[in-house]
Short mmCIF file of C-alpha atoms in Angstrom, two decimals:
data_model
loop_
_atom_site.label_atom_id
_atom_site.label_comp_id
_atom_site.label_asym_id
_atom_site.label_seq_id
_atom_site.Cartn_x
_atom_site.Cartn_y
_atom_site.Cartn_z
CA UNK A 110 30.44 82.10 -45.01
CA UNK A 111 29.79 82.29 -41.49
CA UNK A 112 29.77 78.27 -41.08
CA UNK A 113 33.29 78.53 -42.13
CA UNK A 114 34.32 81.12 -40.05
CA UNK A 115 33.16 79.34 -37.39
CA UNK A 116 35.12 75.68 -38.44
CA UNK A 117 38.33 77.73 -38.55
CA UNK A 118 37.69 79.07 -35.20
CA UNK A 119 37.15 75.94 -33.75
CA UNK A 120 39.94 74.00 -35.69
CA UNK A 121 42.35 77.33 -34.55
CA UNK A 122 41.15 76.33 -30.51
CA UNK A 123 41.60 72.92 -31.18
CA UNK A 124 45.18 73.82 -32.71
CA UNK A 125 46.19 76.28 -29.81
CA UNK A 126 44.40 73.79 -26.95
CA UNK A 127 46.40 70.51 -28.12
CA UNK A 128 49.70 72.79 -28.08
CA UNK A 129 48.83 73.75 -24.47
CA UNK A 130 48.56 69.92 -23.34
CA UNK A 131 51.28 68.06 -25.17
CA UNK A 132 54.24 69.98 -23.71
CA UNK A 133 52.89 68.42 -20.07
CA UNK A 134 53.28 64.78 -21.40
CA UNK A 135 56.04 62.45 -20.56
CA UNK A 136 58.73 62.23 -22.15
CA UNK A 137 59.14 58.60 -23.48
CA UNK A 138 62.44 56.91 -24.93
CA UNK A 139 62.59 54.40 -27.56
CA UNK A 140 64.42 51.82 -29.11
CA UNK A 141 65.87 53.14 -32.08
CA UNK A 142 67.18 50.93 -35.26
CA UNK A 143 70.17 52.63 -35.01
CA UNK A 144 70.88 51.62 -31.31
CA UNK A 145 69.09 48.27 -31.61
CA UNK A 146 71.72 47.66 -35.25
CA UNK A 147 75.18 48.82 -32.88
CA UNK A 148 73.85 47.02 -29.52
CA UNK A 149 73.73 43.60 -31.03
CA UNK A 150 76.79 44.28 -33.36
CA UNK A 151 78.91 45.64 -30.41
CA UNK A 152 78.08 42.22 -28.10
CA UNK A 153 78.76 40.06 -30.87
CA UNK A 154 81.94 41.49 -31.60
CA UNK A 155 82.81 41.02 -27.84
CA UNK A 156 81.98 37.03 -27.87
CA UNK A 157 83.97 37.04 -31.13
CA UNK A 158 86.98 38.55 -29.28
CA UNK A 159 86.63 35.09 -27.17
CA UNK A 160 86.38 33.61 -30.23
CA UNK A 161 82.32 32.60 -29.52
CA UNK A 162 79.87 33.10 -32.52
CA UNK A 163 76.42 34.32 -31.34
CA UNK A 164 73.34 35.26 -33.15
CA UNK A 165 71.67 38.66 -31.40
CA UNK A 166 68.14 39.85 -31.46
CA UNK A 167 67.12 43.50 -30.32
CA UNK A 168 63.82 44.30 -29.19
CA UNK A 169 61.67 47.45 -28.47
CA UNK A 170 60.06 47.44 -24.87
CA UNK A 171 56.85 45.44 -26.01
CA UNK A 172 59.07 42.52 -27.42
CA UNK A 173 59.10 43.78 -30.98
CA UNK A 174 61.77 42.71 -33.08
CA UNK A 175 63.98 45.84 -34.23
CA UNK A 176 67.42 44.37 -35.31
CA UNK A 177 68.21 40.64 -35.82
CA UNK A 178 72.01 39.71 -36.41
CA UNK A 179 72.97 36.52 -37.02
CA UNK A 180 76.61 35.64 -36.31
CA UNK A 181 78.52 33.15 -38.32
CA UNK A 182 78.55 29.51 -37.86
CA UNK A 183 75.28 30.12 -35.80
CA UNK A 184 72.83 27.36 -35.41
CA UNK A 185 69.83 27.64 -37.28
CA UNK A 186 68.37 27.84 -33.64
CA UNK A 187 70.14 31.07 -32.51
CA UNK A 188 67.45 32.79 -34.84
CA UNK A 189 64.62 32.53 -32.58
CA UNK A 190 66.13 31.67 -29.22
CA UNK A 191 67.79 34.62 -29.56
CA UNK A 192 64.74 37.01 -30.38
CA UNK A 193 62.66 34.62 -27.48
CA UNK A 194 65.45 35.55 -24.81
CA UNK A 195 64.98 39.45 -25.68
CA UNK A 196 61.46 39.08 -26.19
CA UNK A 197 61.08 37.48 -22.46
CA UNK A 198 63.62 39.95 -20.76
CA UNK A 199 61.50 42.81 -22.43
CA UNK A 200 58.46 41.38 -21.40
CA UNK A 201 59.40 40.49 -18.07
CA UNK A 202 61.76 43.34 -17.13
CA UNK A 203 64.69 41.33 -15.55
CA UNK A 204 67.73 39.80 -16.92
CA UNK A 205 66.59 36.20 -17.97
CA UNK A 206 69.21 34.78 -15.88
CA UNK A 207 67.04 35.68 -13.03
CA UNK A 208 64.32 33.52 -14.14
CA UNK A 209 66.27 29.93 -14.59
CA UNK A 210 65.69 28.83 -10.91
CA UNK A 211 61.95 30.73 -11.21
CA UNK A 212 60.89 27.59 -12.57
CA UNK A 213 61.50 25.28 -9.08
CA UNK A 214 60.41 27.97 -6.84
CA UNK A 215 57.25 27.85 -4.90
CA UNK A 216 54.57 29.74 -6.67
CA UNK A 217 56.14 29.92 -10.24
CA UNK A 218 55.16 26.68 -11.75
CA UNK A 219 53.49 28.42 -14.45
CA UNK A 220 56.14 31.05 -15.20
CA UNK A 221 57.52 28.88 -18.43
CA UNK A 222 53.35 27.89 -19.39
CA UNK A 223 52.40 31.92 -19.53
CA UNK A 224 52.93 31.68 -23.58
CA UNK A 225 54.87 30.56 -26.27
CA UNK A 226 57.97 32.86 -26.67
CA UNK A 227 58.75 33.41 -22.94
CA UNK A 228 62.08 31.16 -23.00
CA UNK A 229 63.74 30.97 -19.22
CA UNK A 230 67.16 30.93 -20.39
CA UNK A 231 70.32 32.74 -19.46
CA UNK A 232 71.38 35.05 -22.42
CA UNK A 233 68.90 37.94 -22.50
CA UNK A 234 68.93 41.54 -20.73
CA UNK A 235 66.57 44.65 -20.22
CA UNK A 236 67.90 47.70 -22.36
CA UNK A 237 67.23 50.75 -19.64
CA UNK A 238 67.51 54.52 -20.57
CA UNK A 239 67.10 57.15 -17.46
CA UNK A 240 65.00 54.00 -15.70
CA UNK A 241 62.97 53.09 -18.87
CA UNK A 242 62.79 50.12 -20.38
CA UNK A 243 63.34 50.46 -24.35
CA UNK A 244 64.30 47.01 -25.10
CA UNK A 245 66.38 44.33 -24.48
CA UNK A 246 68.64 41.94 -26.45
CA UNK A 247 68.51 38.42 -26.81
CA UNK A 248 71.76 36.48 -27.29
CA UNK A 249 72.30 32.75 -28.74
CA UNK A 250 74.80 30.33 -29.66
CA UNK A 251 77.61 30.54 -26.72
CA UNK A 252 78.49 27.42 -25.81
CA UNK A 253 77.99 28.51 -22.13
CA UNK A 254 74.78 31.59 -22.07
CA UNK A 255 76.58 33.21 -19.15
CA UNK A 256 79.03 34.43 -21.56
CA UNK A 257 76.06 35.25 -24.05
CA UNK A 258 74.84 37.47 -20.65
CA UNK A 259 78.60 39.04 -20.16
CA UNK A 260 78.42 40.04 -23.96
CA UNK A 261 75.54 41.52 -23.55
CA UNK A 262 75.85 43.29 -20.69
CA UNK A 263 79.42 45.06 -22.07
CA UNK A 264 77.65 46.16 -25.08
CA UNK A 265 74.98 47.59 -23.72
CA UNK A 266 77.84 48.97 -20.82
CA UNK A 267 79.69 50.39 -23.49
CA UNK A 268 76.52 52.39 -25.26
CA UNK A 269 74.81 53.53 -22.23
CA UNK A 270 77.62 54.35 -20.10
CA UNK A 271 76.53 55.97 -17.28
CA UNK A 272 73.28 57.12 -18.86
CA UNK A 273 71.56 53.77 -18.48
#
């Protein structure tokens, strides 16, 4: 009976002690299906408004897939360039525009080697909440990515607003 008495004890300090600690942990912010679903639906609907059909991927901050909306008349290609363009910008933390002239400058040779879904393309963009990164979207299909980028950048604009 004792040996019991004693396990509750213990699990009871255990309890009490973990309560202590977890309120001094950092906060962290996540991509949510919710936001990932209206992100890509909300840039998609702003290419459509200049009449451009784009597929949209929406990843968590490790490059996970969360959403995936493909526009229509999309290539069959938009499905993964999208998804690598978010996947790169998450992994990478800068707008993938920033990385298309990586490529000829000294020292990053080996940026578009490092592995198979880093895509150096213009048309994805780092999701940031209060200065985290919780995603990014990927955008495909524009017959020029720059206005994949300007899409992308008014949907996550018009979702953040000044949070971001």
């Amino acid at each position: 009976m004792k040996h019991i008495s004693n396990i509750k004890l213990i699990a009871l300090g255990a309890l009490f002690s973990t309560s202590l600690f977890a309120k001094d942990l950092p906060q962290k912010y996540q991509m949510t299906a919710e936001f990932a679903e209206q992100v890509a639906k909300d840039a998609i609907s702003q290419c459509l408004d200049s009449q451009v059909n784009i597929s949209a991927s929406v990843v968590n901050d490790q490059g996970r897939l969360v959403f995936f909306y493909r526009g229509n008349n999309t290539g069959a290609n938009t499905i993964h360039t999208s998804f690598r363009k978010a996947y790169t910008s998450a992994s990478l933390k800068i707008p993938t525009s920033q990385l298309v002239m990586a490529v000829e400058a000294k020292g990053y040779s080996q940026l578009g080697k490092m592995e198979d879904d880093i895509l150096l393309l213009t048309g994805g963009l780092p999701i940031y909440y209060k200065k985290t990164l919780i995603g990014a979207i990927g955008l495909s299909g524009a017959p020029n990515p720059l206005i994949e980028e300007e899409c992308g950048k008014h949907a996550i604009a018009k979702l953040l607003g000044e949070k971001g």
